[in-house]
Short mmCIF file of C-alpha atoms and ligand atoms in Angstrom, two decimals:
data_model
loop_
_atom_site.label_atom_id
_atom_site.label_comp_id
_atom_site.label_asym_id
_atom_site.label_seq_id
_atom_site.Cartn_x
_atom_site.Cartn_y
_atom_site.Cartn_z
CA MET T 1 0.00 0.00 0.00
CA ALA T 2 1.29 3.48 -0.88
CA GLU T 3 2.53 5.55 2.05
CA ARG T 4 0.06 8.19 3.21
CA TYR T 5 0.99 11.58 4.60
CA TYR T 6 -1.10 14.23 6.30
CA GLN T 7 1.01 17.05 4.81
CA ARG T 8 2.96 15.40 2.01
CA GLU T 9 4.82 18.49 0.86
CA ILE T 10 6.15 19.24 4.32
CA GLU T 11 6.79 15.68 5.43
CA THR T 12 8.76 14.79 2.29
CA MET T 13 10.37 18.20 1.71
CA PRO T 14 13.88 17.94 0.22
CA SER T 15 16.47 18.51 2.94
CA GLU T 16 17.95 21.64 1.34
CA GLN T 17 14.57 23.34 1.21
CA LEU T 18 13.75 22.27 4.77
CA LYS T 19 17.08 23.61 5.98
CA LYS T 20 16.43 26.98 4.31
CA GLN T 21 13.05 27.21 6.04
CA GLN T 22 14.57 26.29 9.37
CA ASP T 23 17.22 29.00 8.99
CA GLU T 24 14.60 31.65 8.32
CA LYS T 25 12.34 30.50 11.12
CA LEU T 26 15.17 30.34 13.64
CA VAL T 27 16.31 33.89 12.89
CA ARG T 28 12.73 35.10 13.37
CA GLN T 29 12.18 33.08 16.54
CA VAL T 30 15.39 34.30 18.19
CA ARG T 31 14.35 37.90 17.55
CA HIS T 32 10.90 37.17 18.95
CA VAL T 33 12.18 35.81 22.27
CA PHE T 34 14.94 38.39 22.60
CA ASN T 35 12.48 41.23 22.15
CA ASP T 36 9.50 39.77 24.01
CA VAL T 37 10.84 37.66 26.88
CA PRO T 38 13.06 39.60 29.31
CA TYR T 39 14.27 36.37 30.91
CA TYR T 40 15.60 35.14 27.54
CA ARG T 41 17.17 38.46 26.74
CA ALA T 42 19.02 38.37 30.06
CA LYS T 43 20.20 34.80 29.44
CA MET T 44 21.43 35.70 25.96
CA GLU T 45 23.13 38.84 27.18
CA GLU T 46 24.81 36.83 29.92
CA LYS T 47 26.26 34.58 27.19
CA GLY T 48 27.20 37.60 25.08
CA VAL T 49 24.97 36.68 22.15
CA THR T 50 22.50 38.90 20.30
CA PRO T 51 20.00 38.09 17.53
CA ASP T 52 22.54 39.46 15.03
CA ASP T 53 24.83 36.54 15.84
CA ILE T 54 22.23 34.03 14.67
CA GLU T 55 22.09 33.73 10.88
CA GLY T 56 20.71 30.19 10.79
CA VAL T 57 20.85 26.70 12.25
CA LYS T 58 24.66 26.71 12.01
CA ASP T 59 24.70 29.29 14.83
CA LEU T 60 22.33 27.41 17.13
CA TYR T 61 25.20 26.32 19.37
CA LYS T 62 25.80 29.96 20.36
CA LEU T 63 22.48 30.17 22.19
CA PRO T 64 22.19 29.36 25.90
CA PHE T 65 20.44 26.17 27.00
CA LEU T 66 17.14 26.30 28.79
CA SER T 67 16.24 23.79 31.50
CA LYS T 68 13.25 22.80 33.57
CA ASP T 69 14.74 24.89 36.40
CA ASP T 70 14.44 28.00 34.19
CA LEU T 71 10.78 27.18 33.62
CA ARG T 72 10.20 26.71 37.34
CA GLU T 73 11.98 29.94 38.14
CA THR T 74 9.81 31.89 35.72
CA TYR T 75 6.53 30.26 36.84
CA PRO T 76 3.81 31.20 36.05
CA TYR T 77 4.15 33.94 33.40
CA GLY T 78 7.87 34.60 33.00
CA MET T 79 8.36 32.74 29.71
CA LEU T 80 5.24 34.04 28.02
CA ALA T 81 6.21 35.58 24.67
CA VAL T 82 2.85 37.08 23.64
CA PRO T 83 0.21 39.09 25.53
CA LEU T 84 -1.90 36.83 27.72
CA SER T 85 -4.96 37.96 25.79
CA ASP T 86 -3.57 36.19 22.68
CA CYS T 87 -3.49 32.84 24.50
CA VAL T 88 -6.38 30.41 24.30
CA ARG T 89 -5.16 27.42 26.35
CA ILE T 90 -2.75 26.12 28.92
CA GLN T 91 -1.53 22.58 29.57
CA SER T 92 0.72 21.46 32.37
CA THR T 93 3.14 18.73 33.44
CA SER T 94 2.20 16.35 36.22
CA GLY T 95 4.84 18.03 38.39
CA THR T 96 5.52 15.36 40.98
CA THR T 97 8.44 17.37 42.31
CA GLY T 98 8.56 21.13 42.64
CA LYS T 99 6.39 23.55 40.74
CA ARG T 100 4.44 22.46 37.72
CA VAL T 101 5.51 23.70 34.32
CA ILE T 102 2.76 25.56 32.47
CA ALA T 103 2.74 25.68 28.68
CA TYR T 104 0.75 28.41 26.89
CA TYR T 105 -0.82 28.21 23.45
CA THR T 106 -2.20 30.72 21.00
CA GLN T 107 -4.75 29.36 18.51
CA HIS T 108 -1.88 29.12 15.99
CA ASP T 109 0.06 27.00 18.50
CA VAL T 110 -2.89 24.67 19.07
CA ASP T 111 -3.34 24.25 15.28
CA LEU T 112 0.35 23.49 14.83
CA TRP T 113 0.22 20.90 17.61
CA ASP T 114 -2.95 19.27 16.28
CA GLU T 115 -1.34 19.01 12.84
CA CYS T 116 1.67 17.23 14.32
CA CYS T 117 -0.67 14.70 15.95
CA ALA T 118 -2.62 14.35 12.70
CA ARG T 119 0.63 13.42 10.93
CA ALA T 120 1.15 10.67 13.53
CA ILE T 121 -2.37 9.32 13.09
CA VAL T 122 -2.13 9.25 9.28
CA ALA T 123 1.31 7.58 9.48
CA ALA T 124 -0.34 4.85 11.59
CA GLY T 125 -2.90 4.33 8.82
CA GLY T 126 -5.61 6.70 10.09
CA THR T 127 -8.19 8.19 7.71
CA ARG T 128 -11.54 9.93 8.03
CA ASP T 129 -13.15 6.48 8.09
CA ASP T 130 -11.44 5.51 11.32
CA VAL T 131 -12.80 5.48 14.86
CA VAL T 132 -10.07 6.79 17.15
CA GLN T 133 -10.40 5.89 20.82
CA VAL T 134 -8.35 8.33 22.86
CA CYS T 135 -7.70 7.00 26.36
CA TYR T 136 -4.82 9.23 27.29
CA GLY T 137 -5.84 11.49 30.17
CA TYR T 138 -7.72 14.68 29.25
CA GLY T 139 -7.27 17.87 31.24
CA LEU T 140 -3.93 19.43 32.04
CA PHE T 141 -2.05 16.41 30.63
CA THR T 142 -1.34 16.90 26.93
CA GLY T 143 -2.00 13.30 25.82
CA GLY T 144 -5.80 13.46 25.53
CA PRO T 145 -6.14 16.95 24.05
CA GLY T 146 -3.25 16.38 21.60
CA LEU T 147 -4.49 13.15 20.04
CA ASN T 148 -8.06 14.46 20.19
CA GLY T 149 -7.05 17.50 18.14
CA GLY T 150 -5.08 15.37 15.68
CA SER T 151 -7.98 12.99 15.19
CA HIS T 152 -10.32 15.92 14.45
CA LYS T 153 -7.91 17.26 11.84
CA VAL T 154 -7.80 13.86 10.12
CA GLY T 155 -11.58 13.78 10.22
CA SER T 156 -11.80 10.48 12.10
CA LEU T 157 -14.62 9.82 14.53
CA THR T 158 -13.03 10.67 17.88
CA LEU T 159 -13.97 8.91 21.12
CA PRO T 160 -12.75 11.24 23.89
CA MET T 161 -12.63 8.55 26.56
CA SER T 162 -9.80 9.86 28.77
CA SER T 163 -7.99 7.27 30.90
CA GLY T 164 -9.48 4.80 33.37
CA ASN T 165 -12.79 2.98 33.68
CA THR T 166 -11.51 0.03 31.71
CA GLU T 167 -14.92 -1.65 31.65
CA ARG T 168 -16.35 1.34 29.76
CA GLN T 169 -13.31 1.52 27.47
CA ILE T 170 -13.93 -2.07 26.41
CA GLN T 171 -17.64 -1.55 25.94
CA PHE T 172 -17.13 1.49 23.66
CA MET T 173 -14.27 -0.20 21.83
CA MET T 174 -16.51 -3.14 20.97
CA ASP T 175 -19.84 -1.36 20.43
CA LEU T 176 -18.44 1.54 18.36
CA LYS T 177 -15.87 -0.64 16.60
CA ALA T 178 -12.84 1.49 17.42
CA THR T 179 -10.05 1.02 14.88
CA ILE T 180 -7.21 3.06 16.42
CA LEU T 181 -6.35 3.08 20.12
CA CYS T 182 -4.35 5.92 21.69
CA CYS T 183 -3.02 5.55 25.25
CA THR T 184 0.14 4.84 27.22
CA PRO T 185 1.76 1.49 26.39
CA SER T 186 1.23 0.32 29.96
CA TYR T 187 -2.50 1.04 29.69
CA ALA T 188 -2.63 -0.68 26.30
CA ALA T 189 -1.10 -3.78 27.89
CA TYR T 190 -3.70 -3.60 30.66
CA ILE T 191 -6.56 -3.24 28.17
CA GLY T 192 -5.21 -6.28 26.29
CA GLU T 193 -5.09 -8.26 29.51
CA SER T 194 -8.62 -7.13 30.48
CA LEU T 195 -10.02 -8.14 27.07
CA ALA T 196 -8.52 -11.61 27.41
CA GLU T 197 -9.97 -11.97 30.91
CA ARG T 198 -13.40 -11.25 29.49
CA GLY T 199 -12.94 -14.02 26.96
CA TYR T 200 -12.22 -11.82 23.92
CA LYS T 201 -9.65 -13.00 21.40
CA PRO T 202 -7.41 -10.49 19.59
CA GLU T 203 -9.41 -10.93 16.37
CA ASP T 204 -12.70 -10.07 18.13
CA ASN T 205 -11.98 -6.34 18.11
CA GLU T 206 -11.83 -4.03 15.06
CA LEU T 207 -8.61 -2.30 16.12
CA LYS T 208 -5.90 -2.09 13.46
CA ALA T 209 -3.37 0.23 15.08
CA GLY T 210 -2.36 1.79 18.37
CA ILE T 211 -0.50 5.06 18.97
CA PHE T 212 1.32 4.69 22.24
CA GLY T 213 3.74 6.97 24.06
CA ALA T 214 4.29 9.27 27.02
CA GLU T 215 6.60 6.76 28.72
CA PRO T 216 9.52 4.53 27.73
CA TRP T 217 8.56 1.12 26.37
CA THR T 218 10.60 -1.66 24.87
CA GLU T 219 10.37 -3.57 21.59
CA GLU T 220 9.41 -6.64 23.63
CA MET T 221 6.52 -4.71 25.13
CA ARG T 222 5.48 -3.62 21.64
CA ARG T 223 5.30 -7.22 20.48
CA GLY T 224 3.27 -8.22 23.54
CA ILE T 225 0.72 -5.45 22.97
CA GLU T 226 0.50 -6.19 19.24
CA LYS T 227 -0.23 -9.83 20.00
CA SER T 228 -2.79 -9.23 22.73
CA LEU T 229 -4.77 -6.63 20.73
CA GLY T 230 -4.13 -7.95 17.22
CA ILE T 231 -2.80 -4.58 15.99
CA LYS T 232 0.30 -2.76 14.78
CA ALA T 233 1.63 -0.56 17.59
CA TYR T 234 3.22 2.83 16.77
CA ASP T 235 5.34 4.99 19.03
CA ILE T 236 4.68 8.70 19.56
CA TYR T 237 6.84 11.14 21.49
CA GLY T 238 6.51 14.60 22.90
CA LEU T 239 6.62 16.68 26.04
CA THR T 240 4.45 19.38 27.52
CA GLU T 241 7.17 22.00 27.13
CA THR T 242 7.29 21.58 23.34
CA SER T 243 3.46 21.41 23.04
CA GLY T 244 2.73 17.73 23.83
CA PRO T 245 2.56 14.48 21.84
CA GLY T 246 3.43 14.65 18.16
CA VAL T 247 6.91 16.17 18.31
CA ALA T 248 7.95 12.85 16.76
CA PHE T 249 6.10 9.78 15.53
CA GLU T 250 6.71 6.45 13.87
CA CYS T 251 6.00 5.62 10.24
CA ARG T 252 5.30 2.09 8.97
CA GLU T 253 9.04 1.38 8.84
CA GLN T 254 9.28 1.75 12.62
CA LYS T 255 12.99 2.50 12.57
CA GLY T 256 12.82 5.48 14.89
CA MET T 257 10.37 8.39 15.15
CA HIS T 258 10.37 11.21 12.58
CA ILE T 259 10.78 14.54 14.34
CA ASN T 260 8.54 17.23 12.87
CA GLU T 261 11.55 19.26 11.85
CA ASP T 262 9.60 22.04 10.22
CA HIS T 263 8.57 22.97 13.80
CA PHE T 264 11.27 21.50 16.05
CA LEU T 265 15.05 21.49 15.69
CA ALA T 266 16.71 18.61 17.48
CA GLU T 267 20.24 18.37 18.85
CA ILE T 268 22.00 15.69 20.88
CA ILE T 269 24.38 16.94 23.53
CA ASP T 270 26.71 15.43 26.06
CA PRO T 271 24.63 15.84 29.24
CA ASP T 272 27.73 16.56 31.34
CA THR T 273 29.58 19.05 29.15
CA GLY T 274 26.81 20.47 26.96
CA GLU T 275 28.92 19.75 23.86
CA VAL T 276 26.90 19.04 20.71
CA LEU T 277 27.42 15.44 19.58
CA PRO T 278 27.42 14.19 15.97
CA ASP T 279 24.39 12.29 14.63
CA GLY T 280 24.46 8.67 15.67
CA GLN T 281 25.92 9.32 19.10
CA LYS T 282 23.87 8.81 22.24
CA GLY T 283 23.18 11.80 24.43
CA GLU T 284 20.56 14.20 25.76
CA LEU T 285 17.92 15.43 23.36
CA VAL T 286 17.57 19.21 23.07
CA PHE T 287 14.72 20.95 21.23
CA THR T 288 14.22 24.38 19.73
CA SER T 289 10.68 25.23 18.69
CA LEU T 290 10.79 27.19 15.46
CA ASP T 291 7.36 28.70 15.16
CA LYS T 292 5.43 28.42 18.38
CA GLU T 293 4.21 31.84 19.42
CA ALA T 294 3.25 31.82 23.10
CA PHE T 295 5.82 29.51 24.65
CA PRO T 296 8.74 29.16 22.26
CA LEU T 297 11.65 27.31 23.79
CA LEU T 298 15.17 27.64 22.46
CA ARG T 299 17.60 24.78 23.16
CA TYR T 300 15.41 23.15 25.78
CA ARG T 301 17.12 20.25 27.56
CA THR T 302 14.64 17.37 27.70
CA ARG T 303 16.83 15.05 29.83
CA ASP T 304 15.73 12.26 27.47
CA ILE T 305 18.60 10.09 26.35
CA CYS T 306 18.52 9.04 22.72
CA VAL T 307 20.18 8.98 19.29
CA LEU T 308 19.38 10.80 16.01
CA ASP T 309 19.43 9.09 12.62
CA ARG T 310 19.59 11.07 9.36
CA THR T 311 19.83 8.13 6.96
CA PRO T 312 17.02 8.20 4.37
CA CYS T 313 13.80 6.44 5.39
CA PRO T 314 12.04 4.23 2.82
CA CYS T 315 8.71 5.82 3.82
CA GLY T 316 9.74 8.96 1.92
CA ARG T 317 9.68 11.31 4.90
CA THR T 318 12.81 13.42 4.99
CA HIS T 319 12.62 14.49 8.62
CA VAL T 320 15.28 13.16 10.98
CA ARG T 321 14.43 10.17 13.17
CA MET T 322 15.02 9.77 16.88
CA ALA T 323 15.48 6.37 18.49
CA LYS T 324 13.13 5.29 21.25
CA PRO T 325 14.32 7.23 24.30
CA MET T 326 15.91 4.81 26.75
CA GLY T 327 14.47 6.83 29.58
CA ARG T 328 15.25 10.17 31.11
CA SER T 329 18.66 10.90 32.52
CA ASP T 330 16.82 11.54 35.78
CA ASP T 331 15.07 8.11 35.61
CA MET T 332 18.42 6.42 35.58
CA LEU T 333 19.11 4.63 38.83
CA ILE T 334 22.63 4.37 40.14
CA ILE T 335 22.73 1.17 42.16
CA ARG T 336 26.01 0.17 43.77
CA GLY T 337 27.65 2.55 41.36
CA VAL T 338 26.15 0.93 38.26
CA ASN T 339 23.81 2.82 35.91
CA VAL T 340 20.48 1.05 35.55
CA PHE T 341 17.56 2.04 33.31
CA PRO T 342 14.16 0.50 34.11
CA SER T 343 13.76 -0.18 30.38
CA GLN T 344 16.71 -2.61 30.51
CA ILE T 345 14.92 -4.59 33.21
CA GLU T 346 11.72 -4.61 31.17
CA THR T 347 13.58 -5.98 28.15
CA VAL T 348 14.89 -8.93 30.16
CA LEU T 349 11.53 -9.70 31.81
CA LEU T 350 9.67 -9.81 28.52
CA HIS T 351 12.45 -11.77 26.86
CA GLU T 352 12.22 -14.35 29.65
CA GLY T 353 8.49 -14.72 29.03
CA TYR T 354 7.02 -12.61 31.85
CA ALA T 355 4.36 -9.91 31.47
CA PRO T 356 5.36 -6.21 31.84
CA ASN T 357 3.98 -6.10 35.38
CA TYR T 358 6.88 -5.35 37.69
CA ARG T 359 8.15 -3.02 40.39
CA ILE T 360 11.71 -2.04 41.17
CA GLU T 361 12.60 -1.16 44.75
CA VAL T 362 15.91 0.32 45.76
CA ASP T 363 16.97 1.14 49.31
CA ARG T 364 20.11 1.70 51.33
CA VAL T 365 20.74 -0.55 54.32
CA ASN T 366 23.96 -0.32 56.35
CA ASN T 367 25.46 1.99 53.70
CA SER T 368 24.92 -0.50 50.94
CA ASP T 369 22.29 -0.42 48.18
CA THR T 370 19.60 -3.07 48.10
CA PHE T 371 18.00 -3.85 44.75
CA ASP T 372 14.73 -5.82 44.55
CA VAL T 373 12.66 -6.59 41.48
CA PHE T 374 9.08 -7.81 42.01
CA VAL T 375 7.65 -9.60 38.99
CA GLU T 376 4.22 -11.12 38.56
CA LEU T 377 3.93 -14.78 37.78
CA LEU T 378 1.67 -15.67 34.87
CA PRO T 379 -1.52 -17.45 35.97
CA GLU T 380 -0.28 -20.77 34.53
CA GLN T 381 2.98 -20.52 36.52
CA PHE T 382 1.26 -19.72 39.79
CA SER T 383 0.56 -23.34 40.69
CA ASP T 384 4.21 -24.32 40.38
CA THR T 385 5.96 -25.72 43.45
CA VAL T 386 8.01 -23.51 45.77
CA SER T 387 11.23 -25.08 44.56
CA ALA T 388 10.25 -24.48 40.93
CA ILE T 389 9.54 -20.83 41.68
CA THR T 390 12.84 -20.43 43.54
CA ALA T 391 14.63 -21.85 40.50
CA MET T 392 12.76 -19.39 38.23
CA GLU T 393 13.73 -16.49 40.50
CA ARG T 394 17.36 -17.53 40.29
CA LYS T 395 17.22 -17.85 36.50
CA LEU T 396 15.67 -14.39 36.15
CA SER T 397 18.18 -12.86 38.53
CA ASP T 398 21.01 -14.35 36.42
CA ALA T 399 19.50 -12.96 33.21
CA LEU T 400 19.21 -9.51 34.81
CA ARG T 401 22.81 -9.67 36.00
CA LEU T 402 23.97 -10.38 32.47
CA MET T 403 22.12 -7.30 31.19
CA LEU T 404 22.89 -4.91 34.06
CA GLY T 405 26.17 -6.04 35.56
CA ILE T 406 24.64 -6.34 39.04
CA SER T 407 22.27 -8.89 40.56
CA PRO T 408 18.89 -7.87 41.89
CA LYS T 409 16.94 -9.99 44.33
CA VAL T 410 14.01 -11.25 42.26
CA HIS T 411 10.63 -11.90 43.90
CA LEU T 412 8.04 -13.69 41.81
CA VAL T 413 4.66 -12.59 43.17
CA PRO T 414 1.08 -13.79 42.49
CA PRO T 415 -0.76 -12.69 39.33
CA LYS T 416 -2.59 -9.34 39.70
CA SER T 417 -0.66 -8.33 42.82
CA ILE T 418 1.14 -5.41 41.12
CA GLU T 419 -0.97 -2.34 40.57
CA ARG T 420 -1.93 -1.62 36.92
CA SER T 421 -1.52 1.81 35.41
CA GLU T 422 -4.09 3.77 33.43
CA GLY T 423 -1.62 6.54 32.59
CA LYS T 424 2.15 6.66 32.95
CA ALA T 425 3.31 3.59 34.87
CA LYS T 426 5.21 4.14 38.11
CA ARG T 427 7.60 1.23 38.31
CA VAL T 428 10.41 2.45 40.54
CA ILE T 429 10.38 3.05 44.28
CA ASP T 430 13.68 4.52 45.37
CA LYS T 431 13.52 4.54 49.15
CA ARG T 432 17.04 5.95 49.39
CA LYS T 433 15.56 9.37 48.70
CA LEU T 434 13.56 9.12 51.95
CA HIS T 435 16.78 8.89 53.97
CA GLU T 436 18.41 11.93 52.34
O1 LIG H 15 4.05 12.61 27.99
C1 LIG H 15 3.38 13.97 26.13
C2 LIG H 15 2.87 12.77 25.43
C3 LIG H 15 1.55 12.40 25.56
C4 LIG H 15 3.69 12.04 24.59
C5 LIG H 15 1.06 11.32 24.89
C6 LIG H 15 3.21 10.95 23.88
C7 LIG H 15 1.90 10.59 24.04
P1 LIG H 15 4.98 14.99 29.56
O2 LIG H 15 4.00 14.48 30.56
O3 LIG H 15 5.46 16.37 29.68
O4 LIG H 15 4.41 14.86 28.11
O5 LIG H 15 6.22 13.98 29.61
C8 LIG H 15 7.26 14.11 28.69
O6 LIG H 15 7.63 11.71 28.73
O7 LIG H 15 10.34 13.95 28.21
C9 LIG H 15 9.84 11.57 27.94
O8 LIG H 15 10.67 11.38 29.07
C10 LIG H 15 8.56 10.80 28.16
N1 LIG H 15 8.03 10.32 26.88
C11 LIG H 15 7.07 10.87 26.11
N2 LIG H 15 6.85 10.09 25.02
C12 LIG H 15 7.72 9.05 25.10
C13 LIG H 15 8.00 7.91 24.27
C14 LIG H 15 3.97 13.71 27.50
N3 LIG H 15 7.33 7.66 23.15
C15 LIG H 15 8.26 12.99 28.90
N4 LIG H 15 8.97 7.07 24.68
C16 LIG H 15 9.36 13.01 27.88
C17 LIG H 15 9.67 7.30 25.82
C18 LIG H 15 8.48 9.20 26.28
N5 LIG H 15 9.44 8.33 26.63
#
């Protein structure tokens, strides 16, 4: 089947032409923030750079970085780049620590964001004939409103379900014959599990695709969801600060997510030194929004660790691809001096045949780190003897040691004993923080 695009001309624009547009937009955006956001002007002046120093993308490195701390410091209105009366919406991060970050949108910004989400939906096979069930949270979280807006642009029938109430999700999915499911991967896995419990087989639903993001998920998890729902699962990435979901999305090739480079410039930097790294090297992802009006961020440090790939994509899109983020630099656990990403643990669990229902607990006892991984047994394993389960725990612990370089204590626990997530899963409990 021929590849479909929501905005063919933009998505397949020759690189030279795209680069020229980016240069022009960047020059304009830098002037906009310098003139209209005193905080930015001060930061640029501190670094000795003026808009005249920025002639295009080649000069991006001259600009100062912006971090979440800057956004917290300027809460609530300090980063606003247009009069408040021009804004039509806010969204906000979940803000588990410190102040929330508030993102502002003009109508132009909302349209731009919705278009990015529409590109993701069309890349996943969406058309005006589809029924798109959006079970990302609605409200301050960007997931629901973003995919909702994208689905409207495509002209699909949109089911604005929000997250939770799984019983109702399943009823609407079946009765209204939803064809595209949008939610976090952990909630998709839970919906798959809930359908099976109710006796539904994967072929009983009309779903053809899922658009899942907002949290790290592994290839193994993708395969599990695809099997349980009978669909093709697509990744989507974004963050509140850059508008929400749709900054990048997967095409049918699924070799990384295309970044909507007409709106967002991406760089990879060394998180320790701030040095810009060449394409292909792993580091922290940094975004510059080229044409957002109300809340335009220049060189925003996402803390997401990933790699950029500029090799041509057979789908015809010319925009750069980002690999699945391995997790945020601040999600990384340092246990007995070793760096551990929860996604590495998930890879091993799924590879060893367990479901993605697990919890990681880290603590410090007598000045030494403890590292426990609780993993649910599958219902058919639950009846195994104690000695069989002890042997399975040992096998899993060995597999984790091979991946991580350190051994966790593995606890296989009864099915359904680990809480399911309807939004972003919370899999890590680091009790060491309580002692600080
Ligand atoms: O999670 C926006 C979103 C909604 C993206 C729905 C995709 C789908 P925040 O709550 O601000 O925004 O969290 C942003 O989530 O910096 C990443 O660490 C993580 N994240 C988002 N998408 C992915 C993904 C939304 N596909 C933070 N893979 C980001 C891995 C992701 N991590």
